[in-house]
PDB file of C-alpha atoms in Angstrom:
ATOM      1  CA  UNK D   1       0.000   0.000   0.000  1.00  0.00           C
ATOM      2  CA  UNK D   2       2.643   2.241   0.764  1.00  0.00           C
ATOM      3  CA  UNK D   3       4.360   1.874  -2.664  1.00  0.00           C
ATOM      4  CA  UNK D   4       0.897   2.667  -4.398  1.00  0.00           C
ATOM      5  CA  UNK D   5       0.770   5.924  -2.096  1.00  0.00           C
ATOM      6  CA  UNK D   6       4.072   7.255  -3.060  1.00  0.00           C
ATOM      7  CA  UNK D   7       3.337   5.879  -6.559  1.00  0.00           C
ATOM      8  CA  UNK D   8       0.108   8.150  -6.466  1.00  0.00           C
ATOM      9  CA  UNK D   9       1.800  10.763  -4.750  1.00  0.00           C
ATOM     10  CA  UNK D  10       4.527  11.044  -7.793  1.00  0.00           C
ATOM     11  CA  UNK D  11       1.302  11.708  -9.761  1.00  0.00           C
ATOM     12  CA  UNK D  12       0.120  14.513  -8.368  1.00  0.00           C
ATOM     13  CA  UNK D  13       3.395  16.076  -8.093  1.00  0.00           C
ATOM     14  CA  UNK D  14       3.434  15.536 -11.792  1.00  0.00           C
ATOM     15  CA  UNK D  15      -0.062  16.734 -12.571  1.00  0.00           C
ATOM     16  CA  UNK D  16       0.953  19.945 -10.049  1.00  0.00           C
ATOM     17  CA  UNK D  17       4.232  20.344 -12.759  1.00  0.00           C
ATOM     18  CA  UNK D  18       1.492  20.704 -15.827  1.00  0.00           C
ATOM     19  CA  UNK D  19      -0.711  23.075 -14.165  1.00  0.00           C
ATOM     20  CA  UNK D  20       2.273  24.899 -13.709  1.00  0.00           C
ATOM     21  CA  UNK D  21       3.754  24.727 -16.970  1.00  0.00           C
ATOM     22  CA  UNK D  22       0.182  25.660 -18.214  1.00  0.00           C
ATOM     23  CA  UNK D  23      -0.372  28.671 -16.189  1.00  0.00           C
ATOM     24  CA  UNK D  24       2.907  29.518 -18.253  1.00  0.00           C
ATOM     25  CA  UNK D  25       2.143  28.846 -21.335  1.00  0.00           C
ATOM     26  CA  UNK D  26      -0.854  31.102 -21.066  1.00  0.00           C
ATOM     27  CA  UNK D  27       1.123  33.956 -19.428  1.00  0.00           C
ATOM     28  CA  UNK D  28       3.618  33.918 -22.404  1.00  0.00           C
ATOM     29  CA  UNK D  29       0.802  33.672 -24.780  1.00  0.00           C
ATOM     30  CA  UNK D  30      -0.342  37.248 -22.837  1.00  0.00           C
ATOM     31  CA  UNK D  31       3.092  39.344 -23.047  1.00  0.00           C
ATOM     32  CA  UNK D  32       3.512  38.336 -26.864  1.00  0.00           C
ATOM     33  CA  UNK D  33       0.001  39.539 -27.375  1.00  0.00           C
ATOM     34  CA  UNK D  34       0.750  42.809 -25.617  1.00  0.00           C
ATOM     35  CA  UNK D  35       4.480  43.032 -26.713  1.00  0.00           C
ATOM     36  CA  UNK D  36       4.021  41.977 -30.449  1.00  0.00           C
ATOM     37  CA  UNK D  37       6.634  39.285 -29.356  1.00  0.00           C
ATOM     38  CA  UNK D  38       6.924  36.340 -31.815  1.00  0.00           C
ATOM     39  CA  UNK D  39       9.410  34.884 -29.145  1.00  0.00           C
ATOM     40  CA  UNK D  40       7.448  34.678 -26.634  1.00  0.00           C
ATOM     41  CA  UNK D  41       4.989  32.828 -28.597  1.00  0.00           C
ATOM     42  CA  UNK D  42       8.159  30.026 -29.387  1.00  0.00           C
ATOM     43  CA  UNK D  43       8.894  29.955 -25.552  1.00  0.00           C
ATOM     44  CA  UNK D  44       5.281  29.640 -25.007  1.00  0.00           C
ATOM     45  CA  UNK D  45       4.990  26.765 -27.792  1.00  0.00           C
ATOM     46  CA  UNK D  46       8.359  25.228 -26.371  1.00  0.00           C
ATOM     47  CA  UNK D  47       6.802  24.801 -22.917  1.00  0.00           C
ATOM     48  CA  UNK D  48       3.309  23.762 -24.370  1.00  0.00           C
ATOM     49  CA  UNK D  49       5.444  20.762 -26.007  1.00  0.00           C
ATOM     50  CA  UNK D  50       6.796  19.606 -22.477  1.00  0.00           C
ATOM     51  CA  UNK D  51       2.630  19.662 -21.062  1.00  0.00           C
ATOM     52  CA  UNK D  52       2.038  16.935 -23.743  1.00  0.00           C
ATOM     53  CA  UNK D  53       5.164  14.769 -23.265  1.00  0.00           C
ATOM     54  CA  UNK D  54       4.155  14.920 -19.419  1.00  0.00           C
ATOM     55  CA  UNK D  55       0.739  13.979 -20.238  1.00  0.00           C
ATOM     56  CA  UNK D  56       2.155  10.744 -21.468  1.00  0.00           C
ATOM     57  CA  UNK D  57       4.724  10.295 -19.254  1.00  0.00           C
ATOM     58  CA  UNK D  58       1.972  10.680 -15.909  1.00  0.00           C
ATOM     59  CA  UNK D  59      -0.488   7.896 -18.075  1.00  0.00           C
ATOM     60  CA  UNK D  60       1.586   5.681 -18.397  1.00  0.00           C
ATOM     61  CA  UNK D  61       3.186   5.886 -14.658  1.00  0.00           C
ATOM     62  CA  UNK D  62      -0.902   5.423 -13.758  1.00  0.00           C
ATOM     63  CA  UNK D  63      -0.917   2.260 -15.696  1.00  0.00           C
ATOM     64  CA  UNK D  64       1.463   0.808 -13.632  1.00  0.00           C
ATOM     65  CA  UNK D  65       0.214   1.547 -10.782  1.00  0.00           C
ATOM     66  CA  UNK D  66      -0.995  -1.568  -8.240  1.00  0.00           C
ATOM     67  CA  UNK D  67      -4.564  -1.482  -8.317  1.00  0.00           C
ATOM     68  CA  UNK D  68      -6.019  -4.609  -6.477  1.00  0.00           C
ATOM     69  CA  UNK D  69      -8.703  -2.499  -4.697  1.00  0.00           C
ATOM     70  CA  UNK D  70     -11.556  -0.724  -6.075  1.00  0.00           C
ATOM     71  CA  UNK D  71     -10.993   2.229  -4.403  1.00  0.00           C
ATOM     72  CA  UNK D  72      -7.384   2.620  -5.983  1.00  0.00           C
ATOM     73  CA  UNK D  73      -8.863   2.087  -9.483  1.00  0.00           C
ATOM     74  CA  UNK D  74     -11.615   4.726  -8.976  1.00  0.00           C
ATOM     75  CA  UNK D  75      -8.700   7.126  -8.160  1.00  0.00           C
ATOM     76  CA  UNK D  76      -6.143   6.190 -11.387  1.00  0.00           C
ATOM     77  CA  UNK D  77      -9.870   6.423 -13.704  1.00  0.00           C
ATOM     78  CA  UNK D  78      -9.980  10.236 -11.898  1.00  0.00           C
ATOM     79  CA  UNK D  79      -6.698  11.140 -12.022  1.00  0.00           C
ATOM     80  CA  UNK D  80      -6.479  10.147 -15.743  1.00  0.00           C
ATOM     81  CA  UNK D  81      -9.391  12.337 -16.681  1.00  0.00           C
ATOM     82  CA  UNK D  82      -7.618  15.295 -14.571  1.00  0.00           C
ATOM     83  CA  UNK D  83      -4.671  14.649 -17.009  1.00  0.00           C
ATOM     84  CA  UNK D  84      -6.484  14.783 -20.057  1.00  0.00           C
ATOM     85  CA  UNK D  85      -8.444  17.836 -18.983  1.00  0.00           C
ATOM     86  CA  UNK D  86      -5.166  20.005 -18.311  1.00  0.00           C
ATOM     87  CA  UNK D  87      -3.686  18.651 -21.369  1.00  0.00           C
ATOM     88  CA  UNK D  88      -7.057  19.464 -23.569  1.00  0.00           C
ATOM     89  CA  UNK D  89      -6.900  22.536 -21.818  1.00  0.00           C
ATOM     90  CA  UNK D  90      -2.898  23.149 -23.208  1.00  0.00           C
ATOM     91  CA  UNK D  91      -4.125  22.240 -26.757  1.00  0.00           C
ATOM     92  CA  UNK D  92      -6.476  25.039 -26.908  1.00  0.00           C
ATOM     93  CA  UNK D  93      -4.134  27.171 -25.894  1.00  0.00           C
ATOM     94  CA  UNK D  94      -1.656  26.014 -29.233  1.00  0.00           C
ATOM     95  CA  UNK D  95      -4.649  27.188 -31.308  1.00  0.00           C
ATOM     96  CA  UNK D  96      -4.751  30.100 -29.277  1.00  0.00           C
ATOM     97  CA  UNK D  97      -0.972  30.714 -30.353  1.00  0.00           C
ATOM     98  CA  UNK D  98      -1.138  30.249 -33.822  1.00  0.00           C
ATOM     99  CA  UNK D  99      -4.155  32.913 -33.597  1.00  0.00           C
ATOM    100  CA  UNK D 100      -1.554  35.423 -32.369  1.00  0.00           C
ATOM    101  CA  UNK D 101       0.868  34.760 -34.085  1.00  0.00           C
ATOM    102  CA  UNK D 102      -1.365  35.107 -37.373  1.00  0.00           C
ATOM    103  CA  UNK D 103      -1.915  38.727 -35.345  1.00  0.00           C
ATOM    104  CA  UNK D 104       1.896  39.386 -35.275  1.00  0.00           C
ATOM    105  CA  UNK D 105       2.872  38.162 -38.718  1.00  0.00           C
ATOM    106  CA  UNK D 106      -0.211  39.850 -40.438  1.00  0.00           C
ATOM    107  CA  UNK D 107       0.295  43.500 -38.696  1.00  0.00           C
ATOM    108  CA  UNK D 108      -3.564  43.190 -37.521  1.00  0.00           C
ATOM    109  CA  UNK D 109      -4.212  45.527 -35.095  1.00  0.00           C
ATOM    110  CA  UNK D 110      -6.859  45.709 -32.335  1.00  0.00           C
ATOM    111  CA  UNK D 111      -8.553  48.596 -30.763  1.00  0.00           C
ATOM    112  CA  UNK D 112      -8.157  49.862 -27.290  1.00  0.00           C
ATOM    113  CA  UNK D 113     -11.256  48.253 -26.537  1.00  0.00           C
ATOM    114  CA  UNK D 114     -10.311  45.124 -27.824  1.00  0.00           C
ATOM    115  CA  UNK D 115      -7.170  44.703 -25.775  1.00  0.00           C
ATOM    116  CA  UNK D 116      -8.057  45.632 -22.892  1.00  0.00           C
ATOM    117  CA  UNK D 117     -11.174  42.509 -23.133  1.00  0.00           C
ATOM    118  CA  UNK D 118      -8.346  39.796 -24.259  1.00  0.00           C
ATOM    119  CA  UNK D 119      -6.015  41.205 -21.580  1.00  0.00           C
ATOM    120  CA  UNK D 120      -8.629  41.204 -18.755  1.00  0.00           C
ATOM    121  CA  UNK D 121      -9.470  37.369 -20.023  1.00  0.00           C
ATOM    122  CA  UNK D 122      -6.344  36.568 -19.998  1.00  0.00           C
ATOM    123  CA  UNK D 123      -5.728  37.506 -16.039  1.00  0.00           C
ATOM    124  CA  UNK D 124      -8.973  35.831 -14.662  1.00  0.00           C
ATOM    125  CA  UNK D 125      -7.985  32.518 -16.998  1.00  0.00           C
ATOM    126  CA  UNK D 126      -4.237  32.354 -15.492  1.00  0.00           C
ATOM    127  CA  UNK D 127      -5.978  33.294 -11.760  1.00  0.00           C
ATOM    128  CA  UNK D 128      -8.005  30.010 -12.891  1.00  0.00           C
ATOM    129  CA  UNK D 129      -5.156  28.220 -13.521  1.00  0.00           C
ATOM    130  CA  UNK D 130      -3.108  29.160 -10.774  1.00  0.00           C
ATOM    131  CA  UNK D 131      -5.858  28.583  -8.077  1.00  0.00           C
ATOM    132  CA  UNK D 132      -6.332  25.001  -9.489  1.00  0.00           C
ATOM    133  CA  UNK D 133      -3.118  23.899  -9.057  1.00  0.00           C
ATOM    134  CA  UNK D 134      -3.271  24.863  -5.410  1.00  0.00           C
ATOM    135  CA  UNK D 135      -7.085  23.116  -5.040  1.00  0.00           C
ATOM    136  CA  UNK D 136      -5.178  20.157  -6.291  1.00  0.00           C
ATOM    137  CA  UNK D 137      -2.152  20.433  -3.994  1.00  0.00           C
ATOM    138  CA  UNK D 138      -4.314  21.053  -1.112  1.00  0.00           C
ATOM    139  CA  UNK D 139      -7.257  19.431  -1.553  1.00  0.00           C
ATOM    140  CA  UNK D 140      -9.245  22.895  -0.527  1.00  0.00           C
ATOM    141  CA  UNK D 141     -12.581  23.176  -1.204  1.00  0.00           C
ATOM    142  CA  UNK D 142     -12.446  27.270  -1.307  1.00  0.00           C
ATOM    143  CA  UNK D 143     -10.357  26.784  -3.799  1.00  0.00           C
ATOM    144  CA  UNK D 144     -12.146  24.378  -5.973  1.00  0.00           C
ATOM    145  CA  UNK D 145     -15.379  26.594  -5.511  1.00  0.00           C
ATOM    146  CA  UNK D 146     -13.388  29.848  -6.691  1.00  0.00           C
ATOM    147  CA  UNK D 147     -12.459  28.153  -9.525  1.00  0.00           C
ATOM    148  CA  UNK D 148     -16.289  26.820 -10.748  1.00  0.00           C
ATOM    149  CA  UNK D 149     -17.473  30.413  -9.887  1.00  0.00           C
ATOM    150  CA  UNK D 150     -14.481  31.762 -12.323  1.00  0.00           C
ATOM    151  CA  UNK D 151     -15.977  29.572 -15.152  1.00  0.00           C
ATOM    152  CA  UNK D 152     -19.177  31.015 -14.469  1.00  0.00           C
ATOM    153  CA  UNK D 153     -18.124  34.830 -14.696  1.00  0.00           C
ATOM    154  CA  UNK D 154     -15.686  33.971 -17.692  1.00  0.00           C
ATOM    155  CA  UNK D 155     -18.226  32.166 -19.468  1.00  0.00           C
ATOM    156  CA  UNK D 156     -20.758  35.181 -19.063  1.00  0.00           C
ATOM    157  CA  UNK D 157     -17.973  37.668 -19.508  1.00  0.00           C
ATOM    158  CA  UNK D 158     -16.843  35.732 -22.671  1.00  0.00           C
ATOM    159  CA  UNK D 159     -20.462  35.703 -24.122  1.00  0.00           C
ATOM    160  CA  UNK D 160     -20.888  39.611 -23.592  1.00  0.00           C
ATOM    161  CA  UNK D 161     -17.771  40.397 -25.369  1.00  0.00           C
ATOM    162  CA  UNK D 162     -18.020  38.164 -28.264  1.00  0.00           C
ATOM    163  CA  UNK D 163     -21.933  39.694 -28.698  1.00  0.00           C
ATOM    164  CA  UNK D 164     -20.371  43.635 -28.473  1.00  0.00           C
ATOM    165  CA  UNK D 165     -18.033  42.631 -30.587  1.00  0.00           C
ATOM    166  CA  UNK D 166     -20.142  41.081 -33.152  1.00  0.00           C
ATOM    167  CA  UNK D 167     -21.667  44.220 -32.807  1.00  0.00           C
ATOM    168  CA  UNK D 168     -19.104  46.521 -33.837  1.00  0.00           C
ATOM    169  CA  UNK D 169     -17.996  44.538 -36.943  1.00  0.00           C
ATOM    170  CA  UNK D 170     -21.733  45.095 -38.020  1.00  0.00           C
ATOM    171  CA  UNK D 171     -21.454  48.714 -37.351  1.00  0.00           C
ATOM    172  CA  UNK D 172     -18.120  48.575 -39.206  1.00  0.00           C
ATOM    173  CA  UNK D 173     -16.341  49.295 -36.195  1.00  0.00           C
ATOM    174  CA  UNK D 174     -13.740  46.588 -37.150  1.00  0.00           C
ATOM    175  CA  UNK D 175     -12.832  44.870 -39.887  1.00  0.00           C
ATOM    176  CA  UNK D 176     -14.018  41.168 -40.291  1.00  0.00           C
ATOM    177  CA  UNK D 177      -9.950  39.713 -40.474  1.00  0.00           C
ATOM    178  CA  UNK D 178      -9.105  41.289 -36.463  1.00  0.00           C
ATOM    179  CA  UNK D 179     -12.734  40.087 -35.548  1.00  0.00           C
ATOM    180  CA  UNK D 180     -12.382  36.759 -36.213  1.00  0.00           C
ATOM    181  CA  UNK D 181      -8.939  36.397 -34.532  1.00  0.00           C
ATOM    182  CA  UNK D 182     -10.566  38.187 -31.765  1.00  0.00           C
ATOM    183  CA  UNK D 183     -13.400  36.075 -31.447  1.00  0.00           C
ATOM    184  CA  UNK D 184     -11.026  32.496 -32.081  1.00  0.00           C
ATOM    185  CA  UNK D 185      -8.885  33.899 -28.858  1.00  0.00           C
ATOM    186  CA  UNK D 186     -11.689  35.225 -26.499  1.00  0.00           C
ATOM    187  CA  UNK D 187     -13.297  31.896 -27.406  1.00  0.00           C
ATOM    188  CA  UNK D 188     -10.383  29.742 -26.511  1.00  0.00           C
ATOM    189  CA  UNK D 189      -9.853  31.606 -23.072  1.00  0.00           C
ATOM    190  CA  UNK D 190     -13.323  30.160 -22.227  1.00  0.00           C
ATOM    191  CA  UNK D 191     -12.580  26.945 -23.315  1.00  0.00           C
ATOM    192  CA  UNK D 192      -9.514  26.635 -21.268  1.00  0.00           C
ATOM    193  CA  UNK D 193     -11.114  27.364 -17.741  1.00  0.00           C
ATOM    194  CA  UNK D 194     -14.200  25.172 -18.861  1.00  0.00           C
ATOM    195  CA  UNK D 195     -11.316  22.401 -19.247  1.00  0.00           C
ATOM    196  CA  UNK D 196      -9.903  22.984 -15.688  1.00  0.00           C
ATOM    197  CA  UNK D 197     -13.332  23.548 -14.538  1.00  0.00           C
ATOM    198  CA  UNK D 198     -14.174  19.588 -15.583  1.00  0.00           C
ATOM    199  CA  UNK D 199     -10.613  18.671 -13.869  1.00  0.00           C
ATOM    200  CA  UNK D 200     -11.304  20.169 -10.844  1.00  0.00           C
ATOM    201  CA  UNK D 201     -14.629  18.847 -10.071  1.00  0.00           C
ATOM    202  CA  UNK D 202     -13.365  15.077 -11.339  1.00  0.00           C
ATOM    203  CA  UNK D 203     -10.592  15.541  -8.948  1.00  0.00           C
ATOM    204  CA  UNK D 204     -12.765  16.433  -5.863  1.00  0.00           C
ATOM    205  CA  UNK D 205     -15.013  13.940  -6.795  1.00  0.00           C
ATOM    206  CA  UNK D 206     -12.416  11.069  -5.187  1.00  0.00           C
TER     207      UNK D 206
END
């Protein structure tokens, strides 16, 4: 028993290492939005890389994991879902970096407006991020709750920009080439938290 609990316990160190490296990826994904940094997109893409080798690398350490009791293989079945949420949850944020980039090599610009909505998203989604992998470290139901109540206000915040915004490219406010990147990144912001939403309440479901 003890060697599946240190077994286990290797786990969640290494699903505590993806959040991490997630919460990264993201934040790099922010400052070459703001800075019109290609490189920071590459870092960004370079650390996205190690999320998905780690993905495969905690899998397969759950597969060899001693699970004789049912209660043991309940726990692997969560954990892997907790894997493959924070890995979905990197994946969207690749798309999410080829949308900026298509930003940076194209010279589109955004309004003030505009920026100042992706920026704001992009805080609240890394404050997501970072509070999950301390529910998961501790176990703390405070934290677990701030995070489903995030989803909720991203998801409504997400839906009231992407309407405005539709808005203003009707007007003629913006042209349709910046809207539709805008719309493919706001978009994925709210798909990452609704991705660490799902692993957080599979992990407290144990």
């Amino acid at each position: 028993m003890a060697e599946v609990n240190d077994s286990i316990k290797r786990i969640l160190e290494r699903i505590n290492s993806m959040c991490s490296n997630a919460e990264s990826v993201l934040n790099l994904c922010m400052l070459g939005f703001l800075k019109h940094n290609a490189e920071l997109l590459n870092d960004a893409q370079r650390i996205s890389k190690s999320v998905h080798e780690e993905e495969n690398e905690a899998l397969a350490a759950l597969g060899n994991v001693n699970r004789e009791d049912e209660a043991t293989k309940n726990l692997l079945k969560n954990l892997a879902v907790v894997i493959g949420h924070i890995e979905m949850a990197t994946g969207v944020m690749d798309g999410m970096i080829r949308h900026i980039r298509v930003k940076l090599n194209e010279k589109i610009l955004f309004g003030d407006k505009a920026v100042n909505e992706v920026t704001h998203l992009f805080k609240e989604t890394s404050d997501v991020l970072k509070t999950a992998k301390d529910a998961i470290a501790t176990k703390n139901e405070i934290l677990r709750k701030h995070v489903l109540d995030k989803y909720e206000d991203i998801s409504k915040l997400v839906n009231d920009y992407s309407e405005e915004h539709e808005e203003r490219l009707i007007m003629g406010i913006c042209q349709p080439r910046s809207a539709s990147l805008y719309l493919n990144i706001v978009d994925s912001q709210s798909k990452v938290v609704m991705h660490i939403k799902q692993a957080i309440e599979r992990f407290f479901s144990q």
